[in-house]
Tab-separated table of C-alpha atoms in Angstrom:
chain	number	residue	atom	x	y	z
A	1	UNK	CA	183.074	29.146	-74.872
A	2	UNK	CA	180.367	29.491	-77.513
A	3	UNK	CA	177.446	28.399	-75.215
A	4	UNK	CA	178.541	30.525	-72.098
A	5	UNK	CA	175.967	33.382	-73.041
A	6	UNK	CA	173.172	30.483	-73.038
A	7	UNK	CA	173.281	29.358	-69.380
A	8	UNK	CA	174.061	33.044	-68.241
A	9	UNK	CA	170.956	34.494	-69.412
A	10	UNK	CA	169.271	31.178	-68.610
A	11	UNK	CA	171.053	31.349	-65.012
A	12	UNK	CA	169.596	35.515	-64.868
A	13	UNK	CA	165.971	34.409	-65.925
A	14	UNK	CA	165.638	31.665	-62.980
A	15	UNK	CA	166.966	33.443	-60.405
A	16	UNK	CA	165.269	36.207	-61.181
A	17	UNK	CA	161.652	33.936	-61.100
A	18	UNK	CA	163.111	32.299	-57.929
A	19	UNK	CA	162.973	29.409	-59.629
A	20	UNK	CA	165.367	26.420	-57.995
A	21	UNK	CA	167.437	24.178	-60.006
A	22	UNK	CA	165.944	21.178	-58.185
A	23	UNK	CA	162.498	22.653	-59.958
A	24	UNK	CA	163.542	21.251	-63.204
A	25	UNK	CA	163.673	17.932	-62.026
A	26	UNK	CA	159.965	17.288	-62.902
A	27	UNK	CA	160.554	17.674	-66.474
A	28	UNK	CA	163.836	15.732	-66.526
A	29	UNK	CA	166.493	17.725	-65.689
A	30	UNK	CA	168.671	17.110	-63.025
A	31	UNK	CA	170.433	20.112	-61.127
A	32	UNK	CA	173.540	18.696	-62.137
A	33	UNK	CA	173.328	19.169	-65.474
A	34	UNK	CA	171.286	22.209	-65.256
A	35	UNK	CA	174.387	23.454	-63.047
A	36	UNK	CA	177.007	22.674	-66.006
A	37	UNK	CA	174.634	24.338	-68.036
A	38	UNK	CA	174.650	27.851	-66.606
A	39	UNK	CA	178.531	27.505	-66.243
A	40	UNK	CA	178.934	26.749	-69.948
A	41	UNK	CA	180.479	23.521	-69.387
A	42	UNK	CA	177.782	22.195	-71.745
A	43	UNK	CA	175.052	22.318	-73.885
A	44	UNK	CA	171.442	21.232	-73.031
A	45	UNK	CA	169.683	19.306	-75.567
A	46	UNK	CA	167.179	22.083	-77.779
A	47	UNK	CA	163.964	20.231	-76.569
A	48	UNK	CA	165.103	20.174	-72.496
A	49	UNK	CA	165.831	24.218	-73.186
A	50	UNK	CA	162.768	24.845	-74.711
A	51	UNK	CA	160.953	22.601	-71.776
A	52	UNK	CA	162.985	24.890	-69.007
A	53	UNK	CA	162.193	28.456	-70.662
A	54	UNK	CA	158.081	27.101	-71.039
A	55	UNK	CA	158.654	25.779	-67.035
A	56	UNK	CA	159.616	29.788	-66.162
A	57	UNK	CA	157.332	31.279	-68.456
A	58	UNK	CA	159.644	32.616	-71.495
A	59	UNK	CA	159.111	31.870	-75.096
A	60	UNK	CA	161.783	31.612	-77.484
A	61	UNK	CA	162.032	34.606	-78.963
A	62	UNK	CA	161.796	36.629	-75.600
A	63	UNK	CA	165.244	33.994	-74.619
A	64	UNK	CA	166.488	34.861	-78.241
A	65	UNK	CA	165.871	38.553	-77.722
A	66	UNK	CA	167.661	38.344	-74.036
A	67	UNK	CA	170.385	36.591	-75.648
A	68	UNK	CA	171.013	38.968	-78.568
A	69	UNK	CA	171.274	42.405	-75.650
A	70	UNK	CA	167.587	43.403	-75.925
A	71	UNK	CA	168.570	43.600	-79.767
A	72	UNK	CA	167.408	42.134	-83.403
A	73	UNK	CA	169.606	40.251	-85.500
A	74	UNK	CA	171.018	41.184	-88.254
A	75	UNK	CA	168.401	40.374	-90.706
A	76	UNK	CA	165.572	41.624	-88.623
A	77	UNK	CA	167.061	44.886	-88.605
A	78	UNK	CA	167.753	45.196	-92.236
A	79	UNK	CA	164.193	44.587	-93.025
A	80	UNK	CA	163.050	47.298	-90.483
A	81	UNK	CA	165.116	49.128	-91.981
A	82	UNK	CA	163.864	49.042	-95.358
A	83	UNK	CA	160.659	48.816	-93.996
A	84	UNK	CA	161.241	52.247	-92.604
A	85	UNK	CA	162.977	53.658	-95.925
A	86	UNK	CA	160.374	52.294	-98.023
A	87	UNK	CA	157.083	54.116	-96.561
A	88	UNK	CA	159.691	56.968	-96.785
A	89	UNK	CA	160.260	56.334	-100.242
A	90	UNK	CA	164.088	57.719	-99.461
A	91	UNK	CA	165.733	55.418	-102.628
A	92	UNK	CA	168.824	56.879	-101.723
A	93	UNK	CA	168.736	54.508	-98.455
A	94	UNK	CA	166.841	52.031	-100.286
A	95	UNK	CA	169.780	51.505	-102.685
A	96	UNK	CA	172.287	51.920	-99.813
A	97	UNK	CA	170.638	49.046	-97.627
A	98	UNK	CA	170.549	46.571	-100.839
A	99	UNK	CA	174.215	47.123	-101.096
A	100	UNK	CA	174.850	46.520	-97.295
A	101	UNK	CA	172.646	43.517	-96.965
A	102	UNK	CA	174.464	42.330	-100.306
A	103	UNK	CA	177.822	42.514	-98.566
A	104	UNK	CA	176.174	40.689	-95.590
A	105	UNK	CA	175.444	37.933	-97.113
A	106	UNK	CA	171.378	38.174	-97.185
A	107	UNK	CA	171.147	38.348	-101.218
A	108	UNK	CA	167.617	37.516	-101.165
A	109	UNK	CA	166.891	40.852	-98.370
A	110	UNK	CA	168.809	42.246	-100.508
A	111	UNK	CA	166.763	41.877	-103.750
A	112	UNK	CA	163.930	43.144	-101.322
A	113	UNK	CA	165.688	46.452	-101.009
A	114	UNK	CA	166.215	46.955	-104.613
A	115	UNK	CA	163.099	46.247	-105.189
A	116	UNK	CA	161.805	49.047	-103.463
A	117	UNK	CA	163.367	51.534	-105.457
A	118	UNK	CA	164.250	50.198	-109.242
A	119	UNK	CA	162.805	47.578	-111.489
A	120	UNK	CA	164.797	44.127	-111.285
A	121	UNK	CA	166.311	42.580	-113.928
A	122	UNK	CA	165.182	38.739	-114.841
A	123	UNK	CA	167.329	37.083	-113.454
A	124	UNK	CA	166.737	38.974	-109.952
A	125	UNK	CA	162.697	38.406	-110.875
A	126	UNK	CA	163.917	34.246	-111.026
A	127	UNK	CA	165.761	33.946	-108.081
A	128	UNK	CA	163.036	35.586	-105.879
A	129	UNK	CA	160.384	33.798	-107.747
A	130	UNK	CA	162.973	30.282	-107.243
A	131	UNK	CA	163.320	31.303	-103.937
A	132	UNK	CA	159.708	32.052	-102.917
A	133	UNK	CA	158.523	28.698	-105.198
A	134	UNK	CA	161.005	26.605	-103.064
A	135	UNK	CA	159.575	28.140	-99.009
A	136	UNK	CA	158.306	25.202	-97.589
A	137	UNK	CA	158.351	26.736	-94.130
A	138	UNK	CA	157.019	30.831	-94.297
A	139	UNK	CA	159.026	33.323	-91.695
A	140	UNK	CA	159.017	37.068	-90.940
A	141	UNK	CA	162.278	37.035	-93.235
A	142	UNK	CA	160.470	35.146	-96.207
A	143	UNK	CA	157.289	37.233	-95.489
A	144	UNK	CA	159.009	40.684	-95.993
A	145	UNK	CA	160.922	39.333	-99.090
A	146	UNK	CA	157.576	38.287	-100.661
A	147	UNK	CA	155.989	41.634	-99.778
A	148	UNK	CA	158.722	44.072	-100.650
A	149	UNK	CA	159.025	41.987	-104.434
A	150	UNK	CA	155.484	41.122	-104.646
A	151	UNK	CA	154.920	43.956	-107.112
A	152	UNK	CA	157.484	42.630	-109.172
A	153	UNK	CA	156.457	39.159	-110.040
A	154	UNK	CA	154.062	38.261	-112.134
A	155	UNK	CA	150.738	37.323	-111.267
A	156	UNK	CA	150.796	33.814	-111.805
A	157	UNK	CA	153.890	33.468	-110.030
A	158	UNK	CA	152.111	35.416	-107.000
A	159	UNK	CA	148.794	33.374	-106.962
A	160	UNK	CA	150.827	30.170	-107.015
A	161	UNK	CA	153.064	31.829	-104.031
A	162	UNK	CA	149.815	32.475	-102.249
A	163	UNK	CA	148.724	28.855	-102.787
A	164	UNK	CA	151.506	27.076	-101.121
A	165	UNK	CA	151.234	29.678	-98.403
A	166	UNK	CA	148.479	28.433	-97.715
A	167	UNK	CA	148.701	24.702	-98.467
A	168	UNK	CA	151.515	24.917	-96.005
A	169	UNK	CA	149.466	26.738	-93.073
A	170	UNK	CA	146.787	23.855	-93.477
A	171	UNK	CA	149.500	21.183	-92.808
């Protein structure tokens, strides 16, 4: 079952705080369905997960990180990847990661490897500058793209990037 992985690292977590299931209880969730939970008979609501990691002291990404075997996901690595080829200026790489996050299915990472290495054509300049116009909420993923094609938009385009960045963190 999909969710099995969920409650077993959630199960490994509490018992390793000595946490009880009956603990829960004070922010609404019974042991029973904590119980089903760790046995991947079903899936806890997002908002009572969140409330159980914050209970035993574990954000998110430190349960995402657990989850994924002490590993990134895929796009993470990519972009540390050509993060690391990039201050090595190794194009052969460069070019080599564009292609693999291409294949992937990250086109925009992808534009964000070429652009490390080789001038983009127009129509890879518009869909990063469509695709940075239309961020309404800004992540590590967005972040790299915009830095790693930054030098390749025009100025405009990057002040008016910069603008909504920052409309957005006021909001």
């Amino acid at each position: 079952m999909v969710y099995k992985k969920f409650g077993y690292v959630f199960r490994q977590i509490r018992e390793q705080k000595h946490i009880s299931l009956s603990d829960f209880s004070s922010i609404g969730i019974s042991k029973a369905t904590l119980s089903r939970f760790e046995r991947a008979e079903t899936m806890m609501n997002f908002e009572k997960v969140v409330q159980a990691l914050q209970l035993m002291g574990i954000g998110l990404e430190e349960y995402e990180y657990l989850l994924n075997d002490y590993a990134p996901n895929e796009s993470e690595y990519l972009l540390k990847e050509i993060e690391t080829a990039f201050l090595k200026q190794d194009k052969k790489e460069l070019n080599n990661l564009h292609k693999i996050a291409l294949e992937a299915g990250y086109p925009y990472i992808s534009l964000a490897a070429k652009s490390s290495y080789t001038e983009l054509s127009p129509e890879n300049i518009d869909t990063i500058t469509d695709y940075l116009y239309d961020i309404k909420v800004w992540g590590q993923i967005e972040l790299y793209v915009f830095y790693f094609t930054m030098n390749k938009l025009n100025i405009r385009d990057i002040l008016y990037i910069l603008d909504l960045f920052l409309l957005e963190k006021k909001t």
